[in-house]
Coordinates of C-alpha atoms and ligand atoms in Angstrom, one line a residue:
M176 CA 64.2 -23.6 35.9
G177 CA 65.9 -23.0 39.2
R178 CA 64.4 -22.1 42.6
V179 CA 61.4 -19.8 42.9
K180 CA 62.4 -16.2 42.8
R181 CA 60.9 -14.2 45.9
I182 CA 59.7 -10.9 44.6
A183 CA 59.3 -7.5 46.4
I184 CA 57.1 -5.2 44.2
L185 CA 57.3 -1.3 45.1
G186 CA 54.2 0.4 43.8
S187 CA 52.0 -2.6 43.2
T188 CA 48.9 -0.9 42.3
G189 CA 50.4 1.2 39.5
S190 CA 50.6 0.0 35.9
I191 CA 54.0 -1.8 36.1
G192 CA 53.1 -3.2 39.5
R193 CA 49.7 -4.7 38.2
Q194 CA 51.5 -6.3 35.3
A195 CA 54.2 -7.6 37.3
L196 CA 51.5 -9.4 39.5
D197 CA 50.0 -10.7 36.5
L198 CA 53.3 -12.5 35.6
I199 CA 53.5 -13.8 39.2
R200 CA 49.9 -15.3 38.8
A201 CA 50.9 -16.8 35.5
L202 CA 54.3 -18.2 36.5
P203 CA 53.5 -19.7 40.0
D204 CA 56.4 -22.3 39.6
E205 CA 58.9 -19.6 39.0
L206 CA 57.7 -16.5 41.0
K207 CA 56.5 -15.9 44.5
L208 CA 55.5 -12.4 45.9
V209 CA 56.9 -12.1 49.3
A210 CA 56.6 -8.2 49.8
L211 CA 54.6 -5.3 48.4
T212 CA 54.1 -1.6 48.9
G213 CA 51.4 0.7 47.5
D214 CA 50.0 3.9 48.6
K215 CA 47.3 5.7 46.2
N216 CA 44.8 2.9 45.5
L217 CA 44.1 1.5 48.9
E218 CA 41.2 -0.7 47.7
L219 CA 43.2 -2.5 45.0
L220 CA 46.1 -2.7 47.4
E221 CA 44.0 -4.7 50.0
R222 CA 42.7 -6.9 47.2
Q223 CA 46.4 -7.6 46.3
I224 CA 47.3 -8.4 49.8
R225 CA 44.2 -10.8 50.3
E226 CA 45.2 -12.6 47.1
F227 CA 48.8 -13.0 47.5
Q228 CA 49.1 -12.9 51.2
P229 CA 52.7 -11.6 51.0
K230 CA 54.9 -11.9 54.2
M231 CA 55.5 -8.1 54.3
F232 CA 53.9 -5.2 53.3
C233 CA 54.4 -1.3 53.5
S234 CA 51.9 1.6 53.1
S235 CA 51.5 5.0 54.4
V236 CA 47.8 4.0 55.3
K237 CA 46.7 1.4 57.8
L238 CA 45.9 -2.0 56.1
D239 CA 44.1 -5.1 57.0
N240 CA 46.7 -7.4 58.7
S241 CA 44.2 -10.3 59.6
Y242 CA 46.3 -12.8 57.8
G243 CA 49.5 -12.1 59.7
G244 CA 51.7 -10.2 57.2
E245 CA 54.3 -8.1 58.9
F246 CA 54.3 -4.3 58.4
L247 CA 57.8 -2.9 57.7
S248 CA 59.5 0.2 56.4
V249 CA 60.2 0.0 52.6
E250 CA 63.9 -0.1 53.3
E251 CA 63.5 -2.9 56.0
M252 CA 61.5 -4.8 53.4
V253 CA 63.7 -4.6 50.3
S254 CA 66.9 -5.6 52.4
H255 CA 64.9 -8.6 54.1
P256 CA 66.5 -12.1 53.7
E257 CA 63.6 -13.5 52.3
V258 CA 63.6 -11.2 49.4
D259 CA 65.7 -12.1 46.2
F260 CA 64.4 -9.5 43.6
V261 CA 63.0 -6.0 44.0
I262 CA 60.9 -4.6 41.5
V263 CA 60.8 -0.8 41.6
A264 CA 57.7 0.3 39.9
T265 CA 57.1 3.5 41.9
A266 CA 57.2 6.9 40.4
G267 CA 59.5 9.8 40.8
K268 CA 62.0 10.3 43.8
A269 CA 60.0 7.8 45.9
G270 CA 62.2 5.0 44.4
L271 CA 65.4 6.5 45.3
S272 CA 66.1 5.6 49.0
P273 CA 64.5 1.9 48.5
T274 CA 66.6 1.2 45.4
L275 CA 69.8 2.2 47.4
A276 CA 68.7 0.1 50.3
A277 CA 68.0 -3.0 48.1
L278 CA 71.5 -2.6 46.3
K279 CA 73.4 -2.3 49.7
A280 CA 71.6 -5.3 50.6
G281 CA 73.0 -7.0 47.5
K282 CA 69.5 -7.7 46.0
T283 CA 68.8 -7.6 42.1
V284 CA 66.8 -4.6 41.3
A285 CA 64.6 -4.3 38.4
L286 CA 63.9 -0.7 37.6
A287 CA 60.8 0.7 36.0
N288 CA 61.1 4.1 37.9
K289 CA 63.3 6.1 35.3
E290 CA 63.8 9.0 37.8
V291 CA 66.2 6.8 40.1
L292 CA 68.8 6.6 37.4
V293 CA 68.0 10.0 35.8
M294 CA 68.3 11.8 39.3
A295 CA 71.0 10.0 41.0
G296 CA 72.6 7.8 38.1
E297 CA 76.1 8.1 39.4
I298 CA 75.3 7.3 43.1
I299 CA 73.1 4.3 42.1
V300 CA 75.7 2.8 39.6
H301 CA 78.6 3.0 42.1
E302 CA 76.4 1.4 44.7
A303 CA 75.6 -1.5 42.5
S304 CA 79.2 -2.1 41.5
L305 CA 80.2 -1.8 45.1
H306 CA 77.9 -4.6 46.3
Q307 CA 78.4 -6.5 43.1
T308 CA 74.8 -6.7 42.2
Q309 CA 72.8 -5.9 39.1
I310 CA 70.3 -3.2 38.0
L311 CA 68.0 -4.7 35.4
P312 CA 65.9 -2.6 32.9
I313 CA 62.2 -2.9 32.8
D314 CA 61.5 0.1 30.6
S315 CA 60.8 -1.6 27.0
E316 CA 63.6 0.4 25.1
H317 CA 66.3 -0.4 27.6
S318 CA 65.2 -4.1 27.9
A319 CA 65.4 -4.2 24.0
I320 CA 69.0 -2.7 24.1
W321 CA 69.9 -5.1 26.8
Q322 CA 68.5 -8.2 24.9
C323 CA 70.5 -7.0 21.7
L324 CA 73.7 -6.9 23.7
Q325 CA 73.5 -10.5 24.9
G326 CA 76.2 -12.7 23.4
E327 CA 78.3 -9.6 22.2
E328 CA 81.9 -9.0 23.3
N329 CA 82.1 -5.7 21.7
K330 CA 80.3 -2.6 22.7
P331 CA 77.9 -1.0 20.2
Q332 CA 78.9 2.3 18.6
R333 CA 75.4 3.8 18.6
L334 CA 72.1 3.2 20.4
F335 CA 68.8 4.0 18.7
L336 CA 66.0 4.5 21.1
T337 CA 62.7 4.4 19.5
A338 CA 59.8 6.7 20.3
S339 CA 56.1 6.1 19.1
G340 CA 56.0 10.1 18.9
G341 CA 52.8 10.2 21.3
P342 CA 49.4 11.2 20.0
F343 CA 50.7 14.8 18.8
Y344 CA 53.6 14.2 16.9
H345 CA 52.3 15.8 13.6
Y346 CA 50.6 18.5 15.4
S347 CA 51.6 22.1 14.5
Q348 CA 52.8 24.5 17.2
P349 CA 49.3 26.2 17.6
Q350 CA 47.8 23.1 17.6
L351 CA 50.0 21.8 20.4
A352 CA 49.1 24.9 22.5
E353 CA 45.5 23.8 22.5
V354 CA 46.0 20.2 23.5
T355 CA 43.8 19.3 26.5
P356 CA 44.8 16.9 29.4
E357 CA 42.0 14.4 28.4
Q358 CA 43.5 14.5 24.7
A359 CA 46.9 14.0 26.1
L360 CA 46.1 11.1 28.4
Q361 CA 44.9 9.0 25.3
H362 CA 48.2 7.5 24.3
P363 CA 48.0 5.5 20.8
V364 CA 50.0 2.6 21.9
W365 CA 50.7 2.1 25.6
K366 CA 48.7 2.1 28.5
M367 CA 50.6 3.7 31.2
G368 CA 50.3 6.0 34.3
R369 CA 49.1 9.5 34.1
K370 CA 52.5 11.2 34.4
V371 CA 54.2 8.8 32.1
T372 CA 51.4 9.3 29.4
I373 CA 52.0 13.1 29.4
D374 CA 55.7 12.7 29.4
S375 CA 55.3 10.5 26.3
A376 CA 53.1 13.2 24.8
T377 CA 55.7 15.9 25.4
L378 CA 58.6 13.5 24.5
M379 CA 60.0 14.3 28.0
N380 CA 59.8 10.6 28.7
K381 CA 62.3 9.9 25.7
G382 CA 64.6 12.5 27.2
L383 CA 64.7 10.7 30.5
E384 CA 65.2 7.5 28.7
V385 CA 68.3 8.9 26.9
L386 CA 69.8 9.5 30.6
E387 CA 68.5 6.1 31.7
A388 CA 70.2 4.5 28.8
H389 CA 73.5 6.6 29.5
W390 CA 73.7 5.3 33.1
L391 CA 72.5 1.7 32.4
F392 CA 75.0 0.8 29.5
S393 CA 77.6 3.5 30.4
F394 CA 77.1 5.0 26.9
P395 CA 78.2 8.6 26.1
F396 CA 75.3 11.0 25.2
D397 CA 76.3 11.7 21.7
S398 CA 76.2 8.1 20.7
I399 CA 72.5 7.7 21.8
E400 CA 69.9 8.7 19.1
I401 CA 66.1 8.8 18.9
L402 CA 64.1 7.6 16.0
I403 CA 60.5 7.9 15.8
H404 CA 58.6 4.9 15.3
P405 CA 55.0 5.2 15.4
Q406 CA 54.2 1.5 15.4
S407 CA 56.3 0.7 18.7
I408 CA 57.1 -2.7 17.3
V409 CA 60.8 -2.1 17.2
H410 CA 61.7 -1.2 20.8
S411 CA 65.3 0.0 20.3
M412 CA 68.4 -0.9 18.3
V413 CA 72.1 -1.2 18.6
E414 CA 74.8 -0.5 15.9
F415 CA 78.0 -2.3 16.2
M416 CA 81.5 -1.2 14.6
D417 CA 80.9 -3.3 11.4
G418 CA 77.7 -1.4 10.7
S419 CA 75.5 -4.3 11.7
L420 CA 72.2 -3.4 13.5
K421 CA 70.4 -5.7 16.0
A422 CA 67.0 -4.7 17.0
Q423 CA 64.5 -6.3 19.4
L424 CA 60.8 -6.6 18.0
S425 CA 57.6 -7.5 19.6
W426 CA 54.0 -6.5 20.0
P427 CA 54.0 -3.6 22.7
D428 CA 53.2 -5.2 26.0
M429 CA 55.0 -4.4 29.0
R430 CA 54.8 -7.8 30.5
L431 CA 57.5 -8.9 28.1
P432 CA 60.5 -6.6 29.4
I433 CA 59.1 -7.3 33.0
Q434 CA 59.2 -11.2 32.4
Y435 CA 62.7 -10.9 30.8
A436 CA 64.2 -9.1 33.8
L437 CA 62.7 -11.8 35.9
S438 CA 63.6 -14.8 33.8
Y439 CA 67.2 -13.3 32.8
P440 CA 69.5 -15.2 31.8
Q441 CA 66.7 -17.6 30.7
R442 CA 63.6 -17.1 28.7
W443 CA 60.4 -18.6 29.8
P444 CA 57.4 -19.8 27.9
N445 CA 54.2 -17.8 28.8
P446 CA 51.3 -18.3 26.5
E447 CA 49.8 -15.1 28.0
L448 CA 52.2 -12.9 26.1
P449 CA 51.1 -11.8 22.6
R450 CA 52.7 -12.8 19.4
L451 CA 53.6 -10.5 16.6
D452 CA 50.8 -10.6 13.9
W453 CA 52.5 -9.6 10.5
N454 CA 49.1 -9.2 9.1
K455 CA 48.7 -6.2 11.4
A456 CA 52.3 -5.2 11.7
N457 CA 52.9 -5.2 7.9
S458 CA 54.9 -1.7 7.9
L459 CA 57.4 -0.3 10.1
N460 CA 58.1 3.4 9.7
F461 CA 61.1 5.4 11.1
E462 CA 61.8 9.2 11.0
P463 CA 64.3 11.5 12.7
V464 CA 62.7 13.3 15.7
D465 CA 61.8 17.2 15.5
Y466 CA 63.8 18.5 18.6
D467 CA 62.2 22.0 17.9
K468 CA 58.6 21.0 18.2
F469 CA 59.4 19.0 21.2
P470 CA 61.7 21.0 23.3
C471 CA 61.4 18.8 26.5
L472 CA 63.5 16.2 24.8
K473 CA 66.5 18.7 24.2
L474 CA 66.0 20.0 27.8
A475 CA 66.4 16.6 29.3
V476 CA 69.5 15.6 27.2
D477 CA 71.1 18.9 28.0
A478 CA 70.6 18.5 31.7
G479 CA 72.0 14.9 31.5
K480 CA 75.0 16.4 29.7
S481 CA 75.7 19.0 32.3
G482 CA 75.0 16.5 35.1
G483 CA 75.3 17.4 38.7
T484 CA 71.8 18.4 40.1
Y485 CA 70.4 19.5 36.9
P486 CA 68.5 16.1 36.2
A487 CA 66.9 16.2 39.5
A488 CA 65.7 19.7 39.0
L489 CA 64.5 18.9 35.5
C490 CA 62.6 15.7 37.0
A491 CA 60.9 17.7 39.6
A492 CA 60.1 20.8 37.5
D493 CA 58.5 18.5 35.0
E494 CA 56.4 16.6 37.6
M495 CA 55.1 19.9 38.9
A496 CA 54.4 21.1 35.4
V497 CA 52.6 17.9 34.3
E498 CA 50.5 18.2 37.6
L499 CA 49.8 21.9 36.8
F500 CA 48.8 20.9 33.3
L501 CA 46.5 18.1 34.3
S502 CA 44.7 20.3 36.6
H503 CA 44.2 22.8 33.8
K504 CA 46.3 25.5 35.2
I505 CA 48.8 25.8 32.3
S506 CA 48.8 24.7 28.6
F507 CA 50.4 21.7 27.1
T508 CA 53.4 23.8 25.6
D509 CA 53.8 25.6 29.0
I510 CA 55.2 22.4 30.5
A511 CA 58.4 22.8 28.5
T512 CA 58.6 26.6 29.4
I513 CA 58.2 25.9 33.2
V514 CA 60.9 23.1 33.1
Q515 CA 63.2 25.6 30.8
K516 CA 62.7 28.5 33.3
T517 CA 63.3 26.3 36.4
L518 CA 66.5 25.0 34.8
G519 CA 67.5 28.6 33.9
Q520 CA 67.3 29.6 37.6
H521 CA 69.0 26.3 39.0
Q522 CA 72.5 26.7 40.7
N523 CA 74.0 23.4 39.8
I524 CA 76.0 21.4 42.4
S525 CA 78.5 18.9 40.6
Q526 CA 78.9 15.3 42.2
P527 CA 76.0 15.9 44.6
S528 CA 75.2 13.8 47.5
L529 CA 72.0 12.4 47.8
E530 CA 70.9 15.0 50.3
E531 CA 72.0 17.7 47.7
I532 CA 69.9 15.8 45.0
L533 CA 67.0 15.8 47.1
A534 CA 67.4 19.3 48.0
A535 CA 67.6 20.3 44.2
D536 CA 64.2 18.3 43.9
D537 CA 62.5 20.5 46.6
W538 CA 63.8 23.6 45.3
A539 CA 62.8 22.9 41.6
R540 CA 59.3 22.0 42.8
E541 CA 58.9 25.3 44.6
C542 CA 60.4 27.2 41.6
A543 CA 58.1 25.6 38.9
T544 CA 55.1 26.3 41.2
R545 CA 56.2 30.0 41.6
L546 CA 56.6 30.4 37.9
C547 CA 53.2 29.2 37.3
L548 CA 51.6 31.5 40.0
D549 CA 53.6 34.5 38.9
H550 CA 52.2 34.0 35.2
Y551 CA 48.7 33.7 36.4
K552 CA 49.0 36.8 38.8
Q553 CA 49.4 38.8 35.5
P554 CA 46.1 38.1 33.4
E555 CA 46.9 40.5 30.9
R556 CA 49.9 38.3 29.6
P557 CA 48.8 35.8 26.6
S558 CA 47.5 32.5 27.8
N559 CA 50.8 30.9 26.6
L560 CA 53.9 31.3 28.9
G561 CA 56.0 31.8 25.7
I562 CA 58.6 29.2 25.0
E563 CA 62.0 30.5 24.6
R564 CA 64.1 28.4 22.2
Ligands
LIG294 MG1 59.9 3.5 27.7

């Protein structure tokens, strides 16, 4: 199967990072962990370091270094000659600078952090092409599209991104306004981090995935469609010029897209990956998406079409709004309102530099927080911020 791939994982204690480590554990002849970073769950991070004994690690907190690992900055780590393959499994803008450093050093980058492409798609794609290296998708929908494209000479005409619809797809508007953080954190299919679970419930996650697909496959926004598919068995589809559709199906398990990125262009056997049981998956349903009920989806796609610093402002406003929702400060439907109002006040910069993108992120965080504070200074207003459609 070729020589062992030497892996760096950024964000090893998160959901994707832990599943990538499961694969490294299961495939010791193919994969070796040489570097990791983590920040939030210190106890787990130290356990991972003791188990895998990576040559390099990075964290903002002081760690046990008794076995002799080298403490480096993330940028030094991802560009180190002993790293072949970088898995970016951090959340939000934290992935931006390390991804750029890895691409500049010519490393293959597997991206689970969708904000990297959403915020700075043009810069990231340009760097990858300049240094003749690859960005491989780990997101299940994009992995599906990528797998469907293998062996095809012609570009498809349409991409269909599937969405489970989250736990509240059939809720009415008044029911949505009453959704609690505890309810929203219970995703019916996927087990994920808190931010992406809430983004899945608002469908913001699917909107960000449209932007991600646009950059990964250089595909126009108007040819990317969303289909609600509650079973999450068909992970996405492509349609070719002759009307033929190709789809990738599997049991929903993130280890498969992570492993495909690691094994590409091969496939590796792994008995730990589940097989589809057709007794359980005996019906597959698809329906068009309701853009009116889930305004975050349209906000994201519109920000992508407008380009410039809008997508960075969208990501930052959403991150703040999700935090405010999780701490019971705003309602579920207020998330879209905060994002919409922030974008409404944003002064766009086209073809921004990385610094301008990061400045737009800072600005949008402040703006979203101020919008929430302004609202709660006026208790006579109704509890819902009032969505403007
Ligand atoms: Mg996804």
